[in-house]
Tab-separated table of C-alpha atoms (C1' of nucleotides) in Angstrom:
chain	number	residue	atom	x	y	z
A	793	MET	CA	-6.153	15.422	-9.610
A	794	THR	CA	-3.176	15.976	-12.353
A	795	LEU	CA	-0.736	12.813	-12.500
A	796	ALA	CA	2.642	13.225	-13.293
A	797	PRO	CA	4.473	13.270	-15.356
A	798	ALA	CA	1.477	13.018	-18.218
A	799	GLN	CA	3.709	11.206	-20.306
A	800	VAL	CA	0.808	9.075	-22.989
A	801	PRO	CA	2.388	5.262	-23.716
A	802	THR	CA	2.521	3.721	-26.308
A	803	THR	CA	0.151	1.659	-25.896
A	804	PRO	CA	-2.877	0.787	-24.206
A	805	MET	CA	-2.702	0.284	-20.316
A	806	PRO	CA	-5.101	-1.827	-18.671
A	807	ARG	CA	-7.208	-0.695	-15.878
A	808	ILE	CA	-5.200	-0.498	-12.308
A	809	ALA	CA	-7.211	0.310	-8.845
A	810	VAL	CA	-5.244	2.361	-6.286
A	811	ILE	CA	-6.815	1.654	-3.269
A	812	ASP	CA	-7.138	2.965	1.115
A	813	PHE	CA	-8.366	2.142	3.986
A	814	GLU	CA	-8.949	3.891	7.378
A	815	THR	CA	-9.386	1.676	10.232
A	816	THR	CA	-9.720	0.864	13.661
A	817	GLY	CA	-6.350	-0.129	14.111
A	818	ILE	CA	-3.817	-2.402	12.132
A	819	SER	CA	-5.093	-5.934	12.827
A	820	PRO	CA	-9.021	-6.976	11.382
A	821	ALA	CA	-7.773	-10.647	13.266
A	822	MET	CA	-7.230	-8.460	16.746
A	823	GLY	CA	-10.983	-6.783	15.495
A	824	ASP	CA	-9.740	-4.045	13.659
A	825	ARG	CA	-12.610	-3.220	11.384
A	826	ALA	CA	-12.765	-0.272	8.387
A	827	THR	CA	-14.570	2.953	9.152
A	828	GLU	CA	-13.642	5.067	5.334
A	829	VAL	CA	-12.410	2.839	1.438
A	830	ALA	CA	-11.487	4.858	-1.242
A	831	ILE	CA	-10.680	3.162	-4.668
A	832	VAL	CA	-9.029	5.000	-7.585
A	833	MET	CA	-9.333	3.439	-11.022
A	834	LEU	CA	-6.353	4.355	-13.325
A	835	GLU	CA	-6.169	3.669	-17.058
A	836	GLY	CA	-3.547	4.147	-18.814
A	837	GLY	CA	-1.327	6.352	-15.297
A	838	ARG	CA	-4.321	8.591	-15.877
A	839	VAL	CA	-7.322	8.612	-13.054
A	840	VAL	CA	-10.588	7.856	-14.510
A	841	ASP	CA	-13.038	6.715	-11.790
A	842	ARG	CA	-13.571	7.638	-8.261
A	843	PHE	CA	-15.125	5.579	-5.266
A	844	GLN	CA	-15.090	6.412	-1.804
A	845	SER	CA	-17.430	6.086	1.554
A	846	LEU	CA	-17.431	5.737	5.028
A	847	MET	CA	-18.167	3.022	6.346
A	848	ASN	CA	-20.316	1.784	9.562
A	849	THR	CA	-19.272	-1.975	11.799
A	850	GLY	CA	-20.514	-0.906	14.717
A	851	VAL	CA	-16.703	-1.312	16.590
A	852	ARG	CA	-15.761	2.090	17.986
A	853	ILE	CA	-13.080	4.472	17.189
A	854	PRO	CA	-9.972	4.589	19.277
A	855	PRO	CA	-9.507	8.386	20.313
A	856	PHE	CA	-5.532	8.183	18.622
A	857	ILE	CA	-7.708	7.226	15.281
A	858	THR	CA	-9.946	9.469	15.603
A	859	GLN	CA	-6.582	11.769	16.274
A	860	LEU	CA	-4.667	10.412	13.099
A	861	THR	CA	-7.496	10.389	11.193
A	862	GLY	CA	-10.547	12.743	11.650
A	863	ILE	CA	-12.774	10.073	12.106
A	864	THR	CA	-15.429	10.166	14.662
A	865	ASN	CA	-17.944	7.491	15.598
A	866	ALA	CA	-20.972	10.361	14.690
A	867	MET	CA	-19.394	10.418	11.441
A	868	ILE	CA	-19.926	6.411	10.822
A	869	ALA	CA	-23.082	5.990	13.037
A	870	THR	CA	-24.273	7.587	9.763
A	871	ALA	CA	-22.693	5.974	7.276
A	872	PRO	CA	-23.565	2.576	5.146
A	873	GLU	CA	-23.297	-0.671	6.231
A	874	ALA	CA	-19.886	-2.091	5.978
A	875	GLU	CA	-21.516	-4.594	3.997
A	876	THR	CA	-23.135	-2.314	1.407
A	877	VAL	CA	-20.133	-0.508	0.734
A	878	MET	CA	-17.934	-3.622	0.156
A	879	ALA	CA	-19.968	-4.770	-1.872
A	880	GLU	CA	-19.963	-1.253	-3.836
A	881	ALA	CA	-16.632	-1.398	-3.947
A	882	SER	CA	-16.159	-5.059	-5.094
A	883	ARG	CA	-18.754	-3.837	-8.123
A	884	PHE	CA	-16.632	-1.353	-8.478
A	885	VAL	CA	-12.689	-2.760	-8.712
A	886	GLY	CA	-14.393	-6.034	-11.196
A	887	ASP	CA	-11.366	-8.224	-12.094
A	888	ALA	CA	-9.368	-5.017	-11.555
A	889	PRO	CA	-5.594	-6.031	-10.159
A	890	MET	CA	-5.012	-3.703	-7.062
A	891	VAL	CA	-2.590	-1.459	-6.005
A	892	ALA	CA	-1.985	-0.419	-2.343
A	893	HIS	CA	0.533	1.864	-0.689
A	894	ASN	CA	2.066	-0.962	2.252
A	895	ALA	CA	-0.772	-3.253	0.052
A	896	ALA	CA	-0.273	-6.537	2.929
A	897	PHE	CA	-2.230	-3.845	5.787
A	898	ASP	CA	-5.216	-2.428	2.724
A	899	ARG	CA	-5.462	-6.143	1.472
A	900	LYS	CA	-5.644	-7.870	4.926
A	901	PHE	CA	-8.791	-5.217	5.058
A	902	TRP	CA	-9.888	-6.007	1.559
A	903	GLN	CA	-9.665	-9.476	2.156
A	904	ALA	CA	-11.668	-9.061	5.508
A	905	GLU	CA	-13.885	-6.770	4.566
A	906	LEU	CA	-15.527	-8.887	1.732
A	907	ALA	CA	-15.200	-11.791	3.664
A	908	ARG	CA	-18.257	-10.482	6.017
A	909	ALA	CA	-19.757	-9.474	2.771
A	910	GLY	CA	-19.751	-12.999	1.796
A	911	LEU	CA	-17.724	-12.247	-1.486
A	912	ALA	CA	-14.309	-13.070	-2.907
A	913	ALA	CA	-11.210	-11.035	-2.927
A	914	PRO	CA	-9.389	-12.741	-5.896
A	915	GLN	CA	-7.154	-9.864	-6.817
A	916	PRO	CA	-3.378	-9.619	-7.070
A	917	PHE	CA	-1.830	-6.800	-4.976
A	918	ALA	CA	1.114	-4.654	-5.500
A	919	CYS	CA	2.565	-2.898	-3.239
A	920	THR	CA	4.546	0.883	-3.700
A	921	VAL	CA	6.444	0.533	-0.590
A	922	LEU	CA	7.705	-2.634	-2.111
A	923	LEU	CA	7.728	-0.516	-5.317
A	924	SER	CA	9.611	2.589	-3.871
A	925	ARG	CA	11.989	-0.103	-2.099
A	926	ARG	CA	13.672	-1.098	-5.502
A	927	LEU	CA	13.227	2.159	-7.490
A	928	TYR	CA	13.712	4.765	-5.243
A	929	PRO	CA	16.203	3.661	-2.293
A	930	GLN	CA	17.902	7.231	-2.208
A	931	ALA	CA	13.996	8.414	-0.528
A	932	PRO	CA	14.885	9.553	2.722
A	933	ASN	CA	11.941	7.053	3.575
A	934	HIS	CA	9.098	4.979	2.691
A	935	LYS	CA	6.143	6.526	4.166
A	936	LEU	CA	3.525	7.770	1.460
A	937	GLY	CA	3.637	11.445	2.841
A	938	SER	CA	7.729	11.477	2.263
A	939	LEU	CA	7.097	9.778	-1.459
A	940	VAL	CA	4.937	12.491	-2.570
A	941	ASP	CA	7.255	14.705	-0.971
A	942	PHE	CA	10.657	13.037	-2.956
A	943	HIS	CA	8.744	13.197	-6.294
A	944	ARG	CA	7.067	16.848	-5.900
A	945	LEU	CA	3.458	14.935	-6.213
A	946	PRO	CA	0.646	16.834	-5.872
A	947	ARG	CA	-0.543	16.533	-2.073
A	948	THR	CA	-5.467	16.337	-2.664
A	949	GLY	CA	-6.870	16.628	0.801
A	950	GLN	CA	-6.661	15.490	3.960
A	951	ALA	CA	-3.787	13.633	5.042
A	952	HIS	CA	-4.937	9.769	6.915
A	953	ARG	CA	-8.629	10.360	4.485
A	954	ALA	CA	-8.846	7.504	2.507
A	955	LEU	CA	-8.665	9.428	-0.957
A	956	ALA	CA	-6.529	11.985	-0.093
A	957	ASP	CA	-4.509	8.639	0.303
A	958	ALA	CA	-5.708	6.827	-2.524
A	959	GLU	CA	-4.855	9.890	-4.747
A	960	MET	CA	-1.304	10.302	-3.468
A	961	ALA	CA	-0.244	6.314	-4.138
A	962	ALA	CA	-1.540	7.445	-7.199
A	963	ALA	CA	0.204	9.356	-8.085
A	964	LEU	CA	3.487	7.628	-6.155
A	965	LEU	CA	1.764	4.658	-8.496
A	966	GLY	CA	2.291	6.827	-11.648
A	967	GLN	CA	5.652	8.078	-11.139
A	968	ILE	CA	6.753	5.068	-10.677
A	969	GLN	CA	5.130	3.296	-14.488
A	970	HIS	CA	7.349	7.114	-15.762
A	971	ASP	CA	9.947	5.869	-14.330
A	972	LEU	CA	10.018	2.403	-15.822
A	973	ARG	CA	9.588	3.804	-18.887
A	974	ALA	CA	12.441	6.334	-18.778
A	975	GLN	CA	14.769	4.622	-17.161
A	976	PHE	CA	14.162	0.956	-17.731
A	977	GLY	CA	12.407	1.467	-21.612
A	978	VAL	CA	9.082	-0.426	-20.802
A	979	PRO	CA	6.417	0.576	-23.284
A	980	ALA	CA	3.932	0.194	-21.089
A	981	PRO	CA	4.642	-0.572	-17.366
A	982	THR	CA	2.002	-2.756	-16.496
A	983	HIS	CA	0.199	-4.587	-12.402
A	984	GLU	CA	1.604	-7.471	-13.976
A	985	LEU	CA	5.513	-6.307	-14.366
A	986	LEU	CA	5.160	-4.225	-11.150
A	987	MET	CA	4.239	-7.591	-9.952
A	988	ALA	CA	7.172	-9.373	-10.992
A	989	VAL	CA	9.332	-5.424	-9.979
A	990	GLN	CA	8.526	-6.081	-6.523
A	991	THR	CA	9.619	-9.708	-5.857
A	992	CYS	CA	13.391	-9.671	-6.532
A	993	SER	CA	16.060	-8.041	-4.778
A	994	ARG	CA	16.500	-4.011	-5.131
A	995	HIS	CA	19.913	-4.827	-7.225
A	996	ALA	CA	17.766	-7.635	-9.604
A	997	VAL	CA	15.632	-5.386	-10.608
A	998	PRO	CA	17.685	-4.253	-13.902
A	999	ALA	CA	17.538	-7.653	-15.140
A	1000	ARG	CA	14.022	-8.999	-14.009
A	1001	ILE	CA	13.074	-5.966	-16.809
A	1002	ARG	CA	15.309	-7.361	-19.110
A	1003	GLN	CA	13.952	-11.102	-18.736
A	1004	TYR	CA	10.316	-10.096	-18.270
A	1005	LEU	CA	10.297	-7.362	-21.804
A	1006	GLY	CA	12.430	-10.366	-23.686
A	1007	ALA	CA	9.238	-13.256	-22.190
A	1008	SER	CA	6.853	-10.701	-23.025
A	1009	SER	CA	8.231	-10.204	-26.885
A	1010	ALA	CA	8.822	-13.742	-27.476
A	1011	GLY	CA	4.888	-14.695	-25.787
B	26	DT	C1'	-8.615	2.246	26.706
B	27	DG	C1'	-5.424	0.502	23.848
B	28	DC	C1'	0.206	0.909	20.159
B	29	DC	C1'	-1.775	-4.549	18.613
B	30	DA	C1'	0.066	-7.615	13.400
B	31	DG	C1'	3.065	-9.109	9.802
B	32	DG	C1'	5.977	-9.292	5.793
B	33	DC	C1'	9.690	-7.168	4.455
B	34	DC	C1'	14.692	-5.471	4.380
B	35	DC	C1'	19.192	-4.211	6.266
B	36	DT	C1'	23.159	-5.909	9.060
B	37	DC	C1'	26.622	-5.529	13.728
B	38	DT	C1'	23.395	-11.350	8.821
B	39	DT	C1'	22.179	-16.899	7.389
B	40	DT	C1'	20.867	-21.107	13.956
B	41	DA	C1'	19.078	-13.072	14.641
B	42	DG	C1'	17.536	-8.623	16.122
B	43	DG	C1'	15.784	-4.908	14.979
B	44	DG	C1'	13.511	-1.249	12.108
B	45	DC	C1'	9.854	-0.240	8.669
B	46	DC	C1'	5.352	0.610	6.927
B	47	DT	C1'	0.248	0.613	6.763
B	48	DT	C1'	-4.112	2.908	10.978
DNA sequence: TGCCAGGCCCTCTTTAGGGCCTT
Protein backbone atom coordinates (compact mmCIF):
# COMPACT_ATOMS: atom_id res chain seq x y z
CA MET A 1 0.00 0.00 0.00
CA THR A 2 1.03 3.61 -0.30
CA LEU A 3 1.29 5.69 2.80
CA ALA A 4 0.40 9.33 2.38
CA PRO A 5 2.17 11.58 2.42
CA ALA A 6 5.51 10.11 1.39
CA GLN A 7 7.76 12.47 3.27
CA VAL A 8 11.07 11.01 4.36
CA PRO A 9 11.88 11.81 8.00
CA THR A 10 15.20 13.44 8.74
CA THR A 11 16.23 10.82 11.27
CA PRO A 12 15.70 7.04 11.28
CA MET A 13 12.54 5.92 13.08
CA PRO A 14 12.20 2.70 15.04
CA ARG A 15 9.61 0.08 14.16
CA ILE A 16 5.95 0.42 15.13
CA ALA A 17 3.51 -2.51 14.87
CA VAL A 18 -0.07 -1.59 13.90
CA ILE A 19 -2.50 -4.34 14.90
CA ASP A 20 -6.15 -5.18 14.29
CA PHE A 21 -8.21 -8.09 15.62
CA GLU A 22 -11.47 -9.52 14.37
CA THR A 23 -13.28 -11.27 17.22
CA THR A 24 -16.49 -13.05 18.21
CA GLY A 25 -17.55 -10.05 20.35
CA ILE A 26 -16.26 -7.14 22.37
CA SER A 27 -15.21 -8.63 25.69
CA PRO A 28 -12.61 -11.36 26.36
CA ALA A 29 -13.84 -11.33 29.96
CA MET A 30 -17.26 -12.42 28.68
CA GLY A 31 -15.77 -15.31 26.70
CA ASP A 32 -15.21 -13.60 23.38
CA ARG A 33 -12.19 -14.76 21.36
CA ALA A 34 -10.18 -13.55 18.40
CA THR A 35 -10.98 -14.95 14.96
CA GLU A 36 -8.35 -13.10 12.91
CA VAL A 37 -5.29 -10.97 13.58
CA ALA A 38 -3.29 -8.72 11.27
CA ILE A 39 -0.18 -6.68 12.00
CA VAL A 40 1.42 -4.09 9.73
CA MET A 41 5.03 -3.28 10.62
CA LEU A 42 6.06 0.31 9.97
CA GLU A 43 9.57 1.69 9.84
CA GLY A 44 9.99 5.39 9.28
CA GLY A 45 6.32 5.63 8.33
CA ARG A 46 6.67 2.99 5.62
CA VAL A 47 5.25 -0.54 5.58
CA VAL A 48 8.16 -2.99 5.77
CA ASP A 49 6.31 -6.21 6.68
CA ARG A 50 2.85 -7.71 7.25
CA PHE A 51 1.39 -10.58 9.30
CA GLN A 52 -2.15 -11.92 8.91
CA SER A 53 -3.93 -15.09 9.95
CA LEU A 54 -7.33 -16.47 10.80
CA MET A 55 -7.27 -18.45 14.05
CA ASN A 56 -9.33 -21.27 15.48
CA THR A 57 -10.32 -20.94 19.15
CA GLY A 58 -13.22 -23.41 19.05
CA VAL A 59 -15.69 -20.62 19.87
CA ARG A 60 -18.58 -20.20 17.43
CA ILE A 61 -18.98 -16.90 15.63
CA PRO A 62 -22.38 -15.20 16.16
CA PRO A 63 -24.31 -14.57 12.91
CA PHE A 64 -24.18 -10.80 13.23
CA ILE A 65 -20.38 -10.96 13.50
CA THR A 66 -20.23 -13.07 10.34
CA GLN A 67 -22.49 -10.51 8.68
CA LEU A 68 -20.13 -7.72 9.83
CA THR A 69 -16.78 -9.32 9.00
CA GLY A 70 -17.53 -12.01 6.44
CA ILE A 71 -15.62 -14.49 8.63
CA THR A 72 -17.59 -17.74 8.93
CA ASN A 73 -17.39 -20.73 11.27
CA ALA A 74 -16.30 -22.81 8.27
CA MET A 75 -13.38 -20.44 7.65
CA ILE A 76 -11.99 -20.69 11.17
CA ALA A 77 -12.65 -24.42 11.40
CA THR A 78 -9.74 -24.97 9.02
CA ALA A 79 -7.58 -22.15 10.45
CA PRO A 80 -4.49 -22.79 12.63
CA GLU A 81 -4.96 -23.08 16.39
CA ALA A 82 -5.06 -19.72 18.19
CA GLU A 83 -2.01 -20.51 20.35
CA THR A 84 0.08 -21.23 17.26
CA VAL A 85 -1.03 -18.02 15.55
CA MET A 86 -0.44 -15.89 18.64
CA ALA A 87 3.03 -17.32 19.13
CA GLU A 88 3.87 -16.38 15.55
CA ALA A 89 2.32 -12.94 16.02
CA SER A 90 4.33 -12.39 19.19
CA ARG A 91 7.56 -13.30 17.40
CA PHE A 92 6.60 -11.02 14.50
CA VAL A 93 6.05 -8.01 16.80
CA GLY A 94 9.06 -8.65 19.02
CA ASP A 95 9.67 -5.65 21.24
CA ALA A 96 8.16 -3.13 18.82
CA PRO A 97 5.67 -0.74 20.44
CA MET A 98 2.14 -1.10 19.11
CA VAL A 99 -0.64 1.05 17.72
CA ALA A 100 -4.32 0.25 17.17
CA HIS A 101 -7.56 2.09 16.41
CA ASN A 102 -9.35 2.11 19.76
CA ALA A 103 -6.33 0.45 21.33
CA ALA A 104 -8.16 -0.46 24.53
CA PHE A 105 -10.08 -3.04 22.51
CA ASP A 106 -7.15 -4.63 20.63
CA ARG A 107 -4.89 -4.49 23.70
CA LYS A 108 -7.47 -6.51 25.68
CA PHE A 109 -7.50 -9.26 23.04
CA TRP A 110 -3.70 -9.11 22.51
CA GLN A 111 -3.14 -9.63 26.22
CA ALA A 112 -5.90 -12.23 26.63
CA GLU A 113 -4.91 -14.38 23.64
CA LEU A 114 -1.19 -14.21 24.48
CA ALA A 115 -1.95 -15.13 28.10
CA ARG A 116 -3.85 -18.21 26.88
CA ALA A 117 -0.73 -19.10 24.88
CA GLY A 118 1.45 -18.61 27.97
CA LEU A 119 3.16 -15.56 26.51
CA ALA A 120 3.80 -12.08 27.86
CA ALA A 121 2.41 -8.92 26.29
CA PRO A 122 4.72 -6.13 27.44
CA GLN A 123 4.26 -3.84 24.44
CA PRO A 124 2.88 -0.32 25.03
CA PHE A 125 -0.17 0.60 22.91
CA ALA A 126 -0.82 3.99 21.34
CA CYS A 127 -4.34 4.71 20.09
CA THR A 128 -5.29 6.39 16.82
CA VAL A 129 -8.76 7.23 18.20
CA LEU A 130 -7.28 9.22 21.08
CA LEU A 131 -4.71 10.85 18.80
CA SER A 132 -7.34 11.77 16.22
CA ARG A 133 -9.63 13.27 18.85
CA ARG A 134 -6.77 15.56 19.88
CA LEU A 135 -5.39 16.38 16.44
CA TYR A 136 -8.54 16.36 14.29
CA PRO A 137 -11.45 17.68 16.40
CA GLN A 138 -13.01 18.90 13.15
CA ALA A 139 -13.44 15.35 11.82
CA PRO A 140 -17.11 14.29 11.49
CA ASN A 141 -16.45 11.35 13.81
CA HIS A 142 -13.49 9.16 14.75
CA LYS A 143 -14.47 5.82 13.28
CA LEU A 144 -11.61 4.32 11.29
CA GLY A 145 -13.39 4.44 7.94
CA SER A 146 -14.57 8.01 8.48
CA LEU A 147 -11.04 9.19 9.29
CA VAL A 148 -9.67 7.41 6.22
CA ASP A 149 -12.22 9.28 4.10
CA PHE A 150 -11.60 12.54 6.00
CA HIS A 151 -7.89 12.37 5.15
CA ARG A 152 -8.53 10.91 1.68
CA LEU A 153 -6.35 7.93 2.47
CA PRO A 154 -6.49 4.81 0.30
CA ARG A 155 -8.89 1.99 1.18
CA THR A 156 -7.42 -1.42 0.48
CA GLY A 157 -9.26 -4.72 0.91
CA GLN A 158 -12.50 -5.44 2.70
CA ALA A 159 -13.39 -3.29 5.71
CA HIS A 160 -13.82 -5.24 8.95
CA ARG A 161 -11.21 -7.75 7.88
CA ALA A 162 -8.07 -7.60 9.99
CA LEU A 163 -5.47 -6.82 7.34
CA ALA A 164 -7.55 -4.17 5.58
CA ASP A 165 -8.31 -2.44 8.88
CA ALA A 166 -4.67 -2.68 10.02
CA GLU A 167 -3.56 -1.17 6.71
CA MET A 168 -6.05 1.68 7.13
CA ALA A 169 -4.93 2.27 10.72
CA ALA A 170 -1.32 2.30 9.53
CA ALA A 171 -2.20 4.87 6.86
CA LEU A 172 -3.95 6.97 9.50
CA LEU A 173 -0.87 6.72 11.72
CA GLY A 174 1.26 7.86 8.78
CA GLN A 175 -1.02 10.88 8.40
CA ILE A 176 -0.76 11.65 12.12
CA GLN A 177 3.04 11.44 12.00
CA HIS A 178 3.10 13.68 8.92
CA ASP A 179 0.91 16.27 10.62
CA LEU A 180 3.06 16.19 13.77
CA ARG A 181 6.06 16.97 11.56
CA ALA A 182 4.34 19.58 9.39
CA GLN A 183 2.27 21.39 12.04
CA PHE A 184 4.37 21.02 15.17
CA GLY A 185 7.91 20.66 13.82
CA VAL A 186 8.48 17.22 15.29
CA PRO A 187 11.40 15.83 13.25
CA ALA A 188 10.67 12.16 14.01
CA PRO A 189 7.34 11.43 15.76
CA THR A 190 8.21 8.44 17.92
CA HIS A 191 5.83 6.05 19.69
CA GLU A 192 6.88 7.76 22.93
CA LEU A 193 5.68 11.09 21.55
CA LEU A 194 2.39 9.53 20.43
CA MET A 195 1.83 8.27 23.98
CA ALA A 196 2.61 11.74 25.36
CA VAL A 197 0.15 13.42 22.98
CA GLN A 198 -2.69 10.95 23.55
CA THR A 199 -2.49 11.30 27.33
CA CYS A 200 -2.84 15.10 27.46
CA SER A 201 -5.94 17.19 26.86
CA ARG A 202 -6.71 18.39 23.34
CA HIS A 203 -5.85 22.03 24.14
CA ALA A 204 -2.56 21.04 25.80
CA VAL A 205 -1.15 19.28 22.72
CA PRO A 206 1.14 22.10 21.46
CA ALA A 207 2.59 22.70 24.94
CA ARG A 208 3.03 18.96 25.51
CA ILE A 209 4.92 18.60 22.23
CA ARG A 210 7.16 21.58 23.02
CA GLN A 211 7.85 20.02 26.41
CA TYR A 212 8.69 16.69 24.78
CA LEU A 213 10.96 18.27 22.17
CA GLY A 214 12.72 20.27 24.87
CA ALA A 215 13.30 17.20 26.98
CA SER A 216 14.49 15.23 23.93
CA SER A 217 17.00 17.88 22.87
CA ALA A 218 18.19 18.35 26.46
CA GLY A 219 18.56 14.62 26.93
C1' DT B 1 -28.91 -16.56 20.73
C1' DG B 2 -27.04 -12.52 21.98
C1' DC B 3 -25.86 -6.08 21.24
C1' DC B 4 -22.57 -8.01 26.42
C1' DA B 5 -17.37 -4.09 28.37
C1' DG B 6 -14.74 -0.32 29.45
C1' DG B 7 -11.94 3.75 28.90
C1' DC B 8 -12.36 8.26 27.07
C1' DC B 9 -14.54 12.73 26.48
C1' DC B 10 -18.07 16.35 26.33
C1' DT B 11 -21.53 18.97 28.73
C1' DC B 12 -27.27 20.60 30.24
C1' DT B 13 -20.27 18.68 34.63
C1' DT B 14 -17.23 17.89 38.76
C1' DT B 15 -21.62 14.25 44.62
C1' DA B 16 -23.34 12.64 36.71
C1' DG B 17 -25.03 11.16 32.53
C1' DG B 18 -24.58 9.70 28.09
C1' DG B 19 -22.31 9.13 23.53
C1' DC B 20 -18.25 7.35 21.14
C1' DC B 21 -15.34 3.45 19.51
C1' DT B 22 -13.90 -1.40 18.91
C1' DT B 23 -16.30 -6.82 17.32
